Coordinates of C-alpha atoms in Angstrom, one line a residue:
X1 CA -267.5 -62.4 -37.7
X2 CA -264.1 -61.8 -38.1
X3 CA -262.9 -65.3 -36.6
X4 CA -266.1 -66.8 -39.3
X5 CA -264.2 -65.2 -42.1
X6 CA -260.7 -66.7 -41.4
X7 CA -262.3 -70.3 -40.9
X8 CA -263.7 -70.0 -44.4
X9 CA -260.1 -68.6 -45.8
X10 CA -258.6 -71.0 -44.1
X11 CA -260.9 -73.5 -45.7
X12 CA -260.1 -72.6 -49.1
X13 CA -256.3 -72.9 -48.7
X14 CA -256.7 -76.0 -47.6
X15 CA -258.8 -77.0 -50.5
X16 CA -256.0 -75.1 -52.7
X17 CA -253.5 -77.5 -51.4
X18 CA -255.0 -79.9 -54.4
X19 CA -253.2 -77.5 -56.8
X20 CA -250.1 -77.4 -55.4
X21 CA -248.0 -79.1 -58.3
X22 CA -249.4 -77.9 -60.7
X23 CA -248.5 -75.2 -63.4
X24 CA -248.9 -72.1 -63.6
X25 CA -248.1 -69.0 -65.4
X26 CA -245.9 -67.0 -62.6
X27 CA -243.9 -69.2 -60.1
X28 CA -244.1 -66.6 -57.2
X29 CA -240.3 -68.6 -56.1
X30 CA -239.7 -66.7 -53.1
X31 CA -242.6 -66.6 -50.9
X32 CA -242.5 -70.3 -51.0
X33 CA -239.0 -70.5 -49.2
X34 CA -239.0 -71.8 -46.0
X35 CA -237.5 -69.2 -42.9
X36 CA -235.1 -70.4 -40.0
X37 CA -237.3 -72.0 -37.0
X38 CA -237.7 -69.6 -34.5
X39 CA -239.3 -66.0 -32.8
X40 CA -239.8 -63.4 -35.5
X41 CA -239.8 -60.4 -33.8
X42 CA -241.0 -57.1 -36.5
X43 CA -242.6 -54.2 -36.3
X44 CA -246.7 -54.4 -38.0
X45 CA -246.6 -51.3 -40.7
X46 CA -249.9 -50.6 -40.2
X47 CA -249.7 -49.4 -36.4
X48 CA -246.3 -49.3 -36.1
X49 CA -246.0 -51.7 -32.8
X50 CA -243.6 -54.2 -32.1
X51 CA -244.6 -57.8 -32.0
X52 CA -243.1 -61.6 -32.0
X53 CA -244.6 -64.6 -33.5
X54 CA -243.5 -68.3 -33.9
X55 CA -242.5 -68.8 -37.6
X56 CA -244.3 -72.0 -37.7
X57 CA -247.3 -70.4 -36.9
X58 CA -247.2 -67.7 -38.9
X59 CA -249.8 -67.5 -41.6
X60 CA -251.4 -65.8 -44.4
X61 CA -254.4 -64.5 -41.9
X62 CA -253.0 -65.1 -38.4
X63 CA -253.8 -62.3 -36.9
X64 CA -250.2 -61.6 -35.1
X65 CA -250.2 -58.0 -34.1
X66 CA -251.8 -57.6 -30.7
X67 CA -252.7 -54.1 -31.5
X68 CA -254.2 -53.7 -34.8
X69 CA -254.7 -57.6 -35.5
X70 CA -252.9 -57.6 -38.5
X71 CA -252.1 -60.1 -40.4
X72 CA -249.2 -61.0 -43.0
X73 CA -251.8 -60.4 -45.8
X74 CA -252.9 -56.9 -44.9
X75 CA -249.5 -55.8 -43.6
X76 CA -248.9 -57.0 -47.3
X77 CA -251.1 -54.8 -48.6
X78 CA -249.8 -51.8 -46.9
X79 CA -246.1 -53.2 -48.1
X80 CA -246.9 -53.3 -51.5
X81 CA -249.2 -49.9 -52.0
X82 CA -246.1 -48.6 -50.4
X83 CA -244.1 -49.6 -53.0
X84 CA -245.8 -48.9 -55.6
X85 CA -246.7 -45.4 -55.0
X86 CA -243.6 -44.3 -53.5
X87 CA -241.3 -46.5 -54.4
X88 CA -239.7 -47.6 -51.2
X89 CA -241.3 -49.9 -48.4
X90 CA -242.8 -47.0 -45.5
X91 CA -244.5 -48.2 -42.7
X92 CA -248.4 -46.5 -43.1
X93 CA -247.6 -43.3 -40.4
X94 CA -244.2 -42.8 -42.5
X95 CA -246.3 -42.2 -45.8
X96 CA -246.1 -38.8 -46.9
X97 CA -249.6 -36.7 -46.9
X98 CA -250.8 -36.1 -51.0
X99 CA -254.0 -35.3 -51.0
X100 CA -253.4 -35.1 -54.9
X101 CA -253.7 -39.1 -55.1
X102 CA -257.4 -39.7 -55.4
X103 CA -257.7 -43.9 -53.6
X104 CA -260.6 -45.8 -53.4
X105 CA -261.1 -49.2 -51.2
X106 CA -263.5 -52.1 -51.6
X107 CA -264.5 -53.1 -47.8
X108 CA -260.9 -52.0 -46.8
X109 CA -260.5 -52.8 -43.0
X110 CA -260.4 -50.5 -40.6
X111 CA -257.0 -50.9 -39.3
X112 CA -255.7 -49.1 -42.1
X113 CA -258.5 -47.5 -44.0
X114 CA -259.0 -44.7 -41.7
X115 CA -255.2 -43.9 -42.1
X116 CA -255.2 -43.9 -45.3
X117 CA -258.1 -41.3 -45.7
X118 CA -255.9 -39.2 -43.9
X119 CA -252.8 -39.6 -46.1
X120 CA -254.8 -39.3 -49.0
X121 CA -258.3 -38.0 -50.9
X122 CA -259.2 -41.9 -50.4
X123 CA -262.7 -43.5 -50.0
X124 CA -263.7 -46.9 -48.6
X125 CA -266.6 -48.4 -49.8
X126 CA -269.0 -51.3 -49.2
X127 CA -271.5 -53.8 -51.2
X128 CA -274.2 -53.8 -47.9
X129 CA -273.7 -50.2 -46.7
X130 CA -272.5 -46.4 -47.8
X131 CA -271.4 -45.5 -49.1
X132 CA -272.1 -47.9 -51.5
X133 CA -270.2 -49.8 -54.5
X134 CA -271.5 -52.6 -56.4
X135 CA -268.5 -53.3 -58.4
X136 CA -269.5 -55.8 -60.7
X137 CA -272.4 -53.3 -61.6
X138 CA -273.9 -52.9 -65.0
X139 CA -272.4 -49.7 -65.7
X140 CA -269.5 -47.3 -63.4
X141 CA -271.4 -44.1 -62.6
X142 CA -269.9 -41.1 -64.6
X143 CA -268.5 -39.5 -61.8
X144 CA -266.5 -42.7 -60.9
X145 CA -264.8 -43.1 -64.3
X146 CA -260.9 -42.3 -64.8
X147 CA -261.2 -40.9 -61.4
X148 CA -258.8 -42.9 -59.0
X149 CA -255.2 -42.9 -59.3
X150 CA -255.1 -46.5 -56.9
X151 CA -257.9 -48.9 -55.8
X152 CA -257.4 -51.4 -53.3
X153 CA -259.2 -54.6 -53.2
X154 CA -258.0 -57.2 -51.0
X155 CA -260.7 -60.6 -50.5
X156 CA -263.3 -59.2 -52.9
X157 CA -263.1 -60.8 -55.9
X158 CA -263.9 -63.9 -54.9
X159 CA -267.7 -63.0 -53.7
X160 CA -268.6 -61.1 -57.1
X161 CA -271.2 -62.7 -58.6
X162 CA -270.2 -64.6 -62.3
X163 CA -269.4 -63.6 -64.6
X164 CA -266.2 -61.6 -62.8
X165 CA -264.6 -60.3 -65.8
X166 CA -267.2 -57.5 -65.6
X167 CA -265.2 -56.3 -62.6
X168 CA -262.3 -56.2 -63.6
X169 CA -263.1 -54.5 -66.6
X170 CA -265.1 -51.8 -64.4
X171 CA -262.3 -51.1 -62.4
X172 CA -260.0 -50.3 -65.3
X173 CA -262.4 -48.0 -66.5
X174 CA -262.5 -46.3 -63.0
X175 CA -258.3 -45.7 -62.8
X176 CA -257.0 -42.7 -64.3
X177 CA -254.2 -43.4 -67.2
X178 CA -251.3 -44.9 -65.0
X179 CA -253.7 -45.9 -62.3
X180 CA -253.0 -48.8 -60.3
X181 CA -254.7 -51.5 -59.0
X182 CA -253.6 -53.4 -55.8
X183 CA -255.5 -57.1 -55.4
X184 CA -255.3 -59.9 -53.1
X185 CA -257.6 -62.9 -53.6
X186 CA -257.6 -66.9 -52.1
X187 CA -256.2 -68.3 -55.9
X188 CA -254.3 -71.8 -56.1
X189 CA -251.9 -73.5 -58.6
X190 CA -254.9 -75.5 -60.2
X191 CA -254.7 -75.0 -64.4
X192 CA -257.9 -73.0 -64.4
X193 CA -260.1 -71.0 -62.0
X194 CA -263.4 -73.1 -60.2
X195 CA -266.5 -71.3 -60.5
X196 CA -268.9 -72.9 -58.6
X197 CA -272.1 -71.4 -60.0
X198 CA -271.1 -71.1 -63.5
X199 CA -274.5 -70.5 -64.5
X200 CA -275.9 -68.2 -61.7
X201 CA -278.8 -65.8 -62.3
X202 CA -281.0 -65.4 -60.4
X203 CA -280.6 -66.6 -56.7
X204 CA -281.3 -66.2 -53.1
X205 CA -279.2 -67.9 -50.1
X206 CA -281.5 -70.1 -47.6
X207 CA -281.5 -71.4 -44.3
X208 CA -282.8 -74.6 -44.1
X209 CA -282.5 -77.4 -41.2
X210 CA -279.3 -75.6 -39.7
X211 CA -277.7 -75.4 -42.8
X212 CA -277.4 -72.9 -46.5
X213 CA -278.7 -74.0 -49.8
X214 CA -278.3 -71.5 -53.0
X215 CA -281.7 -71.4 -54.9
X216 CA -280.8 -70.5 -58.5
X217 CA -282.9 -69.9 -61.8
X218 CA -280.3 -69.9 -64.7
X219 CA -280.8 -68.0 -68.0
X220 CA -282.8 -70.6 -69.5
X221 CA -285.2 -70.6 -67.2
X222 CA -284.1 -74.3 -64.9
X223 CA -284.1 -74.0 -61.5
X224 CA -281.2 -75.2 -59.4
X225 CA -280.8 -76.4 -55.3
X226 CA -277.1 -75.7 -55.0
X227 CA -275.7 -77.5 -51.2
X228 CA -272.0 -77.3 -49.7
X229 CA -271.6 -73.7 -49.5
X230 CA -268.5 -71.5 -48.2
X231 CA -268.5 -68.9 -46.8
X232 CA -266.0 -65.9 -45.7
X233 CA -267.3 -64.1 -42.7
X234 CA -271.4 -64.9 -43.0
X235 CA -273.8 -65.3 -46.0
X236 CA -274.7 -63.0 -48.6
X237 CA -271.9 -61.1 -50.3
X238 CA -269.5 -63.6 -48.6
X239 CA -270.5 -66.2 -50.3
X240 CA -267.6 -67.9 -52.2
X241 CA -268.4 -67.8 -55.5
X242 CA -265.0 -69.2 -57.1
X243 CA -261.3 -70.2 -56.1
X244 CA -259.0 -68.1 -58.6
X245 CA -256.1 -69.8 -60.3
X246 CA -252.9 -67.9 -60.8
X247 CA -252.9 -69.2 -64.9
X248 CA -256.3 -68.5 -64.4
X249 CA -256.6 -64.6 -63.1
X250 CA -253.4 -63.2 -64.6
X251 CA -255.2 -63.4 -68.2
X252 CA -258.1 -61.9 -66.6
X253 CA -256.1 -58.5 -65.9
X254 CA -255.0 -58.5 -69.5
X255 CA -258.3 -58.7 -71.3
X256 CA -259.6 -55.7 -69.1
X257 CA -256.8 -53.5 -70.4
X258 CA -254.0 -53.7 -67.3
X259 CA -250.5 -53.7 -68.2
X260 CA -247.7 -53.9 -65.2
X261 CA -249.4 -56.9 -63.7
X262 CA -246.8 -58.5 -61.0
X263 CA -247.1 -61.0 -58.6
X264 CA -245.3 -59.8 -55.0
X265 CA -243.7 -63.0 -54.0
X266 CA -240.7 -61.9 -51.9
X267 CA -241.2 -61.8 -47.8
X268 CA -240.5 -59.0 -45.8
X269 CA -239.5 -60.3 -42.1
X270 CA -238.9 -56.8 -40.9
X271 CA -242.6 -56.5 -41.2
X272 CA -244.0 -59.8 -40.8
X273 CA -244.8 -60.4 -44.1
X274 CA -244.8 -64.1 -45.3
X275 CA -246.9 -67.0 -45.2
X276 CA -245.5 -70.8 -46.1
X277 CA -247.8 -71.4 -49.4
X278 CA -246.5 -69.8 -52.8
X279 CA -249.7 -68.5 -53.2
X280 CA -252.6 -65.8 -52.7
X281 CA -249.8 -63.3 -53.1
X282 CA -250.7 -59.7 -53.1
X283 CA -250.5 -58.6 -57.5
X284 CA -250.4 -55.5 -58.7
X285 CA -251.5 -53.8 -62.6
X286 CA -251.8 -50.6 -63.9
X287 CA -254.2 -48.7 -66.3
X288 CA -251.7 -47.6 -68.7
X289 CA -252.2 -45.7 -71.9
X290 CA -252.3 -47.4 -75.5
X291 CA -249.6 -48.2 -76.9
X292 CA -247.7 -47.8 -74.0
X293 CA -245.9 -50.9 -72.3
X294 CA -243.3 -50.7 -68.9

């Protein structure tokens, strides 16, 4: 499953290489920057072993720790929640316990998800199992608003069914004032974000003749066949629904209220953290209070 989910990652960066001149909104300069040839050798902040890795072949999800099989993108997640909440970059055992800091996670893996429930009052959730969170739902559950001082969502945003605004706007209404949330998603340097169902409804995913087809009523009632599906790691939530646009998901943030927003472009070699395409960085915003700007 998890090799099924890289393929289709790895698909979509290659389909992002389309973009790669054009503008955008944040040139993330110095993830782009090439490293000497050679044997990186760094130590994985999530489990705290010691590992090598060509520099050629590292990439965004080679998994290149033999112990936890990190990759740079979740070692960047760990980086940059280290950052954020504590202001210099920790490997996960050296983060201090604060039980105070309510965190949630959206399908978090493993690796670090169960260290981080014991670091902090943290929760991972899931969209196919519990305990459960849907969140592009209608409407956050009272008991889930202004509740979470961080939420990590790393690959998620991509499978949420259109229109995705609603999700971002749920989450903001989730943080507590000067809440933070952490985000990774597959985005290019296209102009604009490509939905590919732009008019999804009501569907089901089918097998048919070895293949998936997307069998969609819109709004109005026509019925669609939609072929050439990807997928990340199997069908159903998986389902690539867009490929984000830097210009494109930036603006996003904004309307749902964050402030803070950032793009973490810079590598961190001492923890295998880089990847040669200056994109699908890790970005941070915060739920900050009106009025109030950083």
């Amino acid at each position: 499953m998890q090799q099924t989910a890289e393929r289709g990652i790895q698909d979509t960066f290659e389909r992002l290489k389309v973009g790669e001149t054009s503008q955008m909104s944040t040139e993330p300069a110095d993830q782009g920057a090439q490293p000497p040839p050679g044997t990186l050798f760094f130590q994985c902040n999530i489990c705290g072993e010691l590992c090598t890795v060509e520099l050629p072949s590292l990439a965004r999800e080679l998994r290149s720790c033999p112990k936890c099989s990190s990759s740079p993108r979740t070692r960047a997640v760990i980086r940059t929640l280290s950052e954020a909440l504590f202001k210099e970059n920790l490997i996960l055992s050296e983060f201090p316990t604060r039980k105070d800091l309510k965190g949630l996670g959206l399908t978090d893996p493993e690796s670090y998800a169960s260290q981080l429930e014991q670091k902090f009052d943290y929760l991972n959730t899931y969209f196919h199992q519990d305990p459960r969170l849907d969140i592009a739902s209608d409407a956050v559950a009272p008991e889930r608003r202004q509740a979470y001082d961080f939420i990590i969502s790393s690959e998620v945003f991509e499978h949420v069914a259109p229109p995705v605004q609603a999700a971002f706007e749920n989450v903001y209404q989730m943080l507590k004032l000067g809440g933070l949330l952490l985000l990774t998603v597959p985005y290019g340097l296209q102009p604009e974000t490509i939905e590919h169902f732009p008019e999804l409804h009501q569907f089901t995913v089918v097998e048919r003749d070895g293949s998936y087809e997307l069998h969609n009523i819109t709004r109005s009632g026509v019925k669609q066949t939609l072929r050439n599906l990807v997928f990340h790691g199997g069908r159903g939530s998986t389902l690539e629904m867009r490929v984000f646009s830097c210009s494109g998901l930036l603006p996003l943030l904004s309307a749902a209220g964050f402030a803070d927003v950032a793009v973490h472009s810079a590598p961190d070699f001492r923890h295998g953290i880089w990847w040669p395409q200056p994109w699908s960085l890790p970005i941070t915003a915060r739920k900050l209070p009106a009025g109030v700007r950083p």
